[in-house]
Amino acid sequence: MIDGKKVLFSGMQSTGNLTLGNYLGALKNWVALSDEYECFYSVVDMHSITVRQEPAGLRKRARNLLTLYIAAGLDPDKNCIYYQSHVSGHAELAWILNCFTYTGELNRMTQFKDKAAKHADNINAGLYTYPVLMAADILLYQADVVPVGKDQLQHLEITRDIAQRFNAIYGDVFTIPEPYMGKAGANIRSLQNPEKKMSKSDENANASIYLMDDPDTVIRKFKRAVTDLDASVRYREEQPGIKNLIEIYCACTGKTPAETEKEFDGKGYSEFKLAVGEAVAGVLKPIQDRFYELSKDKAYIDGIIKKNAEKADYYAMKTLRKVQKKVGFPERVR
Ligand code: TRP
């Protein structure tokens, strides 16, 4: 609890460019949570280097991501928006938690197995202990809730196991976090293969709408989106391509699938795809305008980075000092 509010922690990696899926599935909902929770939203750049990164590119994407958090509506005075690498407590707690995590547990992580297969030439120890750093992120702020997608649930589960194990030995040190799954619906799929989720790291640029895509690009990508054989706009499991487009349309217009079916009754896919493209472009426009405006104001963004890193550091250190004492590190004399 901070000032009588429950604590919420979440983060995104600064790898690749944010997609419409990240926005509708996460970021947009985060904005609505700022009043109810004390929120920490980290740009988790330390997680990013578990996969080889080009330094200048990483730095630029991290800054863009932080700016996009604000452009998408997160008020940086209410939400602690900061770089993970600016708060040393993450690495320090991660080391301690490494000593309370079993290799057997890490061996079971499906994301590690997937990434190890994908980056067979660089299966580094950081990739292996990635979930422990994530546990440190969450536990450092005594988070009560963590909004995550399905693919991160296993990491949240191991975070809870580590916290419970630690608490069982040392007493009530960590708050046990709960997943916050949010509203159903905004589970945006790839435009080229609705079996897969829309992903920042998809190699096919036509599969994802990026938040910074201009209207022409957005409309072109929707034109090329895979649909189904039955040329009707129906919200059904058997038509995963069109179902995904309907969900995107609904998320952007506030309409329901039933209303959408009615609106496009008797109309073809091309008309519908154009409407989806226009709705999405309309949602992205104000975010992009704000992003470009903010990007020009270097001093303002720098100020936020500094102020929020200090705030995050304050809470992180409170937990870290307690943990260091519990495990038996010598008292600090400076
Ligand atoms: N691993 C998360 C992802 O790739 C990002 C992340 C890092 C995170 N630390 C976190 C998410 C803590 C929630 C809480 O999506």
Coordinates of C-alpha atoms and ligand atoms in Angstrom, one line a residue:
M1 CA 0.0 0.0 0.0
I2 CA 1.2 3.5 -0.8
D3 CA -0.9 6.4 0.5
G4 CA -3.8 4.0 1.1
K5 CA -3.7 2.7 -2.5
K6 CA -2.9 -0.8 -3.7
V7 CA 0.3 -1.0 -5.8
L8 CA 0.3 -2.0 -9.4
F9 CA 3.4 -2.8 -11.4
S10 CA 3.9 -3.6 -15.0
G11 CA 6.5 -3.2 -17.7
M12 CA 7.2 -3.5 -21.4
Q13 CA 10.3 -4.3 -23.1
S14 CA 12.0 -1.7 -25.3
T15 CA 12.5 -4.2 -28.1
G16 CA 10.7 -3.6 -31.4
N17 CA 8.0 -1.0 -31.9
L18 CA 4.8 -1.0 -30.0
T19 CA 1.8 -2.5 -31.8
L20 CA -1.9 -2.0 -31.8
G21 CA -2.0 -5.2 -29.7
N22 CA 0.1 -3.7 -27.0
Y23 CA -2.0 -0.6 -27.0
L24 CA -5.5 -2.2 -27.0
G25 CA -4.4 -5.2 -24.9
A26 CA -2.4 -3.3 -22.3
L27 CA -1.6 0.4 -22.5
K28 CA -5.1 1.6 -23.0
N29 CA -6.3 -0.3 -20.0
W30 CA -3.4 1.0 -17.9
V31 CA -4.6 4.5 -18.3
A32 CA -7.9 3.6 -16.7
L33 CA -6.1 2.1 -13.7
S34 CA -4.1 5.2 -12.6
D35 CA -6.8 6.5 -10.2
E36 CA -7.5 3.3 -8.4
Y37 CA -3.9 2.1 -8.0
E38 CA -0.5 3.5 -7.2
C39 CA 1.1 2.6 -10.6
F40 CA 4.6 1.8 -11.6
Y41 CA 5.2 1.3 -15.3
S42 CA 8.7 0.4 -16.2
V43 CA 10.5 0.4 -19.5
V44 CA 12.3 -2.9 -18.8
D45 CA 15.5 -2.3 -20.8
M46 CA 17.5 -4.7 -18.6
H47 CA 15.3 -7.5 -19.8
S48 CA 15.9 -6.4 -23.4
I49 CA 19.6 -7.2 -23.4
T50 CA 18.8 -10.9 -22.8
V51 CA 18.7 -10.8 -26.6
R52 CA 21.5 -9.0 -28.4
Q53 CA 20.7 -5.4 -29.1
E54 CA 22.3 -2.6 -31.1
P55 CA 23.1 0.0 -28.4
A56 CA 22.0 3.2 -30.1
G57 CA 18.8 1.5 -31.3
L58 CA 18.0 0.2 -27.8
R59 CA 18.5 3.6 -26.3
K60 CA 16.3 5.2 -28.9
R61 CA 13.5 2.6 -28.6
A62 CA 13.6 2.9 -24.8
R63 CA 13.1 6.6 -25.0
N64 CA 10.4 6.2 -27.6
L65 CA 8.6 3.7 -25.5
L66 CA 8.7 5.9 -22.4
T67 CA 7.4 8.8 -24.5
L68 CA 4.7 6.6 -26.0
Y69 CA 3.5 5.7 -22.5
I70 CA 2.8 9.4 -21.9
A71 CA 1.4 10.0 -25.4
A72 CA -1.0 7.1 -25.0
G73 CA -2.5 8.9 -21.9
L74 CA -0.5 7.8 -18.9
D75 CA -0.1 10.9 -16.7
P76 CA 3.5 10.9 -15.6
D77 CA 2.6 12.9 -12.4
K78 CA 0.3 10.1 -11.3
N79 CA 2.1 7.1 -12.7
C80 CA 5.7 6.3 -12.0
I81 CA 7.1 5.9 -15.6
Y82 CA 10.8 5.0 -15.5
Y83 CA 13.7 3.0 -16.9
Q84 CA 14.4 -0.2 -15.1
S85 CA 18.2 0.3 -15.6
H86 CA 18.0 3.6 -13.7
V87 CA 17.0 1.9 -10.4
S88 CA 19.9 -0.3 -9.3
G89 CA 17.6 -2.1 -6.8
H90 CA 16.2 -4.3 -9.6
A91 CA 19.6 -5.9 -10.2
E92 CA 20.4 -6.2 -6.6
L93 CA 17.2 -7.8 -5.6
A94 CA 17.4 -10.1 -8.6
W95 CA 20.7 -11.5 -7.4
I96 CA 19.3 -12.3 -4.0
L97 CA 16.2 -13.9 -5.5
N98 CA 18.4 -16.0 -7.8
C99 CA 19.5 -17.7 -4.6
F100 CA 15.9 -18.6 -3.8
T101 CA 15.0 -19.9 -7.2
Y102 CA 15.6 -23.5 -8.3
T103 CA 17.0 -24.4 -11.7
G104 CA 14.3 -27.0 -11.9
E105 CA 11.7 -24.2 -11.8
L106 CA 13.5 -22.2 -14.5
N107 CA 13.8 -25.2 -16.7
R108 CA 10.0 -25.4 -16.9
M109 CA 9.6 -21.8 -18.2
T110 CA 8.0 -22.1 -21.7
Q111 CA 9.2 -18.6 -22.8
F112 CA 12.8 -19.6 -22.0
K113 CA 12.4 -22.7 -24.1
D114 CA 10.9 -20.7 -27.0
K115 CA 13.5 -18.0 -26.9
A116 CA 16.4 -20.5 -26.5
A117 CA 15.2 -22.2 -29.6
K118 CA 14.9 -18.9 -31.5
H119 CA 18.3 -17.6 -30.3
A120 CA 20.3 -20.9 -30.3
D121 CA 23.6 -19.0 -30.7
N122 CA 23.0 -16.9 -27.6
I123 CA 21.4 -18.9 -24.8
N124 CA 22.9 -16.7 -22.1
A125 CA 22.4 -16.9 -18.3
G126 CA 20.3 -13.7 -18.4
L127 CA 17.8 -15.3 -20.7
Y128 CA 17.6 -18.2 -18.3
T129 CA 17.1 -16.1 -15.2
Y130 CA 14.8 -13.5 -16.9
P131 CA 11.9 -14.6 -14.7
V132 CA 13.9 -13.8 -11.6
L133 CA 14.6 -10.3 -12.7
M134 CA 10.9 -10.0 -13.4
A135 CA 10.1 -11.2 -9.9
A136 CA 12.5 -8.6 -8.6
D137 CA 10.7 -5.9 -10.6
I138 CA 7.4 -6.8 -9.0
L139 CA 8.4 -7.6 -5.5
L140 CA 10.6 -4.5 -5.1
Y141 CA 7.5 -2.3 -5.1
Q142 CA 5.4 -4.7 -3.0
A143 CA 3.0 -4.8 -5.9
D144 CA -0.5 -6.1 -5.2
V145 CA -1.5 -6.5 -8.8
V146 CA 0.3 -7.0 -12.1
P147 CA -1.5 -6.6 -15.4
V148 CA -0.1 -9.2 -17.7
G149 CA -1.0 -11.1 -20.8
K150 CA -1.5 -14.8 -20.8
D151 CA 2.0 -15.4 -22.0
Q152 CA 3.4 -13.9 -18.8
L153 CA 1.2 -15.8 -16.4
Q154 CA 3.8 -18.4 -15.8
H155 CA 6.4 -15.8 -14.9
L156 CA 3.9 -14.3 -12.4
E157 CA 3.3 -17.7 -10.9
I158 CA 7.1 -18.2 -10.3
T159 CA 7.2 -14.7 -8.8
R160 CA 4.6 -15.8 -6.3
D161 CA 6.4 -19.0 -5.5
I162 CA 9.7 -17.2 -4.9
A163 CA 8.0 -14.6 -2.7
Q164 CA 6.2 -17.2 -0.7
R165 CA 9.3 -19.2 -0.3
F166 CA 11.2 -16.2 0.9
N167 CA 8.4 -15.2 3.3
A168 CA 8.2 -18.7 4.7
I169 CA 11.8 -18.4 5.8
Y170 CA 12.1 -14.7 6.8
G171 CA 8.6 -13.6 7.7
D172 CA 6.3 -11.3 5.9
V173 CA 8.7 -9.4 3.7
F174 CA 7.0 -9.5 0.3
T175 CA 3.4 -8.8 -0.8
I176 CA 2.2 -11.7 -2.9
P177 CA 1.1 -10.3 -6.2
E178 CA -2.0 -11.2 -8.1
P179 CA -2.4 -11.2 -11.9
Y180 CA -4.7 -8.5 -13.2
M181 CA -6.2 -9.8 -16.3
G182 CA -8.4 -6.8 -17.1
K183 CA -11.4 -6.7 -19.4
A184 CA -11.8 -9.5 -21.9
G185 CA -11.7 -8.9 -25.6
A186 CA -8.6 -6.9 -26.4
N187 CA -6.6 -10.0 -27.4
I188 CA -5.4 -8.8 -30.7
R189 CA -4.1 -11.4 -33.2
S190 CA -1.7 -11.2 -36.1
L191 CA -3.2 -9.8 -39.3
Q192 CA -1.4 -12.5 -41.3
N193 CA -2.0 -15.4 -39.0
P194 CA -4.9 -15.1 -36.5
E195 CA -3.5 -18.2 -34.7
K196 CA -0.7 -16.0 -33.4
K197 CA -0.9 -12.9 -31.2
M198 CA 0.1 -9.6 -32.8
S199 CA 3.7 -9.2 -31.8
K200 CA 6.4 -6.5 -31.8
S201 CA 8.9 -9.1 -32.9
D202 CA 6.9 -10.5 -35.9
E203 CA 9.2 -10.7 -38.9
N204 CA 6.4 -9.9 -41.2
A205 CA 5.7 -6.2 -41.0
N206 CA 2.2 -6.7 -42.5
A207 CA 1.2 -8.9 -39.5
S208 CA 1.3 -6.0 -37.0
I209 CA 0.0 -2.5 -36.9
Y210 CA 2.6 -0.3 -35.2
L211 CA 1.4 2.6 -33.1
M212 CA 3.4 4.9 -35.3
D213 CA 2.1 3.6 -38.6
D214 CA 0.7 6.4 -40.8
P215 CA -3.0 6.1 -42.0
D216 CA -2.0 4.9 -45.5
T217 CA 0.1 2.1 -44.0
V218 CA -2.7 1.2 -41.6
I219 CA -5.3 1.0 -44.3
R220 CA -3.0 -1.0 -46.6
K221 CA -2.2 -3.5 -43.9
F222 CA -5.9 -4.1 -43.2
K223 CA -6.6 -4.5 -46.9
R224 CA -4.0 -7.3 -46.9
A225 CA -5.2 -8.9 -43.6
V226 CA -6.1 -12.6 -44.0
T227 CA -9.8 -13.2 -43.8
D228 CA -11.8 -16.3 -44.2
L229 CA -13.6 -18.1 -47.1
D230 CA -17.1 -17.2 -46.1
A231 CA -17.2 -13.5 -47.2
S232 CA -19.6 -12.4 -44.5
V233 CA -18.8 -10.2 -41.5
R234 CA -19.7 -12.7 -38.8
Y235 CA -18.3 -13.0 -35.3
R236 CA -17.6 -16.7 -35.1
E237 CA -14.8 -19.0 -33.9
E238 CA -14.7 -20.6 -37.4
Q239 CA -13.7 -17.2 -38.9
P240 CA -10.7 -16.3 -36.8
G241 CA -9.4 -13.7 -39.3
I242 CA -12.6 -11.7 -39.4
K243 CA -13.3 -12.3 -35.7
N244 CA -10.0 -10.5 -35.0
L245 CA -10.9 -7.6 -37.3
I246 CA -14.3 -7.3 -35.6
E247 CA -12.6 -7.2 -32.2
I248 CA -10.2 -4.5 -33.3
Y249 CA -13.1 -2.5 -34.8
C250 CA -15.1 -2.8 -31.5
A251 CA -12.1 -1.9 -29.4
C252 CA -11.6 1.3 -31.5
T253 CA -15.2 2.3 -31.9
G254 CA -16.8 1.1 -28.6
K255 CA -19.3 -0.9 -30.7
T256 CA -20.3 -4.5 -29.9
P257 CA -19.7 -7.5 -32.2
A258 CA -23.5 -7.7 -32.7
E259 CA -23.7 -4.1 -33.7
T260 CA -20.8 -4.6 -36.1
E261 CA -22.4 -7.6 -37.7
K262 CA -25.5 -5.6 -38.3
E263 CA -23.7 -2.6 -39.6
F264 CA -21.9 -4.7 -42.2
D265 CA -24.7 -7.1 -43.0
G266 CA -24.7 -7.8 -46.7
K267 CA -21.5 -5.9 -47.2
G268 CA -18.3 -7.4 -48.4
Y269 CA -14.9 -7.7 -46.7
S270 CA -13.3 -4.9 -48.6
E271 CA -15.8 -2.3 -47.3
F272 CA -15.4 -3.7 -43.8
K273 CA -11.6 -3.8 -43.9
L274 CA -11.5 -0.1 -45.0
A275 CA -13.8 0.8 -42.1
V276 CA -11.5 -1.0 -39.6
G277 CA -8.5 0.7 -41.1
E278 CA -10.1 4.1 -40.7
A279 CA -11.2 3.4 -37.2
V280 CA -7.7 2.3 -36.2
A281 CA -6.0 5.3 -37.9
G282 CA -8.4 7.6 -36.1
V283 CA -7.4 6.1 -32.7
L284 CA -3.7 6.3 -33.5
K285 CA -3.7 9.9 -34.8
P286 CA -4.0 11.7 -31.5
I287 CA -1.4 9.4 -29.9
Q288 CA 1.0 10.1 -32.7
D289 CA 0.4 13.9 -32.6
R290 CA 1.1 13.9 -28.9
F291 CA 4.2 11.7 -29.4
Y292 CA 5.7 14.1 -31.9
E293 CA 4.9 17.1 -29.7
L294 CA 6.4 15.4 -26.6
S295 CA 9.5 14.3 -28.5
K296 CA 10.3 17.9 -29.3
D297 CA 10.4 18.8 -25.6
K298 CA 13.6 17.1 -24.5
A299 CA 13.8 19.0 -21.2
Y300 CA 10.2 18.0 -20.2
I301 CA 10.9 14.3 -20.9
D302 CA 14.3 14.4 -19.2
G303 CA 12.6 15.9 -16.1
I304 CA 10.1 13.1 -16.0
I305 CA 12.8 10.5 -16.3
K306 CA 14.7 12.0 -13.4
K307 CA 11.8 12.6 -11.1
N308 CA 10.2 9.2 -11.6
A309 CA 13.5 7.3 -11.3
E310 CA 14.0 9.0 -7.9
K311 CA 10.5 8.1 -6.8
A312 CA 10.9 4.5 -8.0
D313 CA 14.3 4.3 -6.3
Y314 CA 12.9 5.5 -3.0
Y315 CA 10.3 2.6 -2.8
A316 CA 12.8 0.1 -4.3
M317 CA 15.4 0.9 -1.7
K318 CA 12.9 0.5 1.2
T319 CA 12.3 -3.1 0.2
L320 CA 15.9 -3.8 -0.8
R321 CA 17.3 -2.7 2.6
K322 CA 14.8 -4.8 4.4
V323 CA 15.6 -7.9 2.3
Q324 CA 19.4 -7.4 2.7
K325 CA 19.0 -7.2 6.4
K326 CA 16.8 -10.3 6.5
V327 CA 19.3 -12.5 4.6
G328 CA 22.1 -11.4 6.9
F329 CA 24.1 -8.8 5.0
P330 CA 26.2 -6.6 7.3
E331 CA 24.7 -3.3 8.5
R332 CA 25.5 -0.4 6.2
V333 CA 27.8 2.2 7.7
R334 CA 27.4 4.7 4.8
Ligands
TRP1 N1 8.4 -10.0 -19.4 C1 7.4 -9.0 -19.7 C2 7.0 -9.1 -21.1 O1 7.8 -9.4 -22.0 C3 7.8 -7.6 -19.3 C4 8.1 -7.4 -17.9 C5 9.3 -7.3 -17.3 C6 7.1 -7.3 -16.9 N2 9.1 -7.2 -15.9 C7 7.7 -7.2 -15.7 C8 5.7 -7.3 -16.9 C9 7.1 -7.1 -14.5 C10 5.0 -7.2 -15.7 C11 5.7 -7.1 -14.5 O2 5.9 -8.8 -21.5

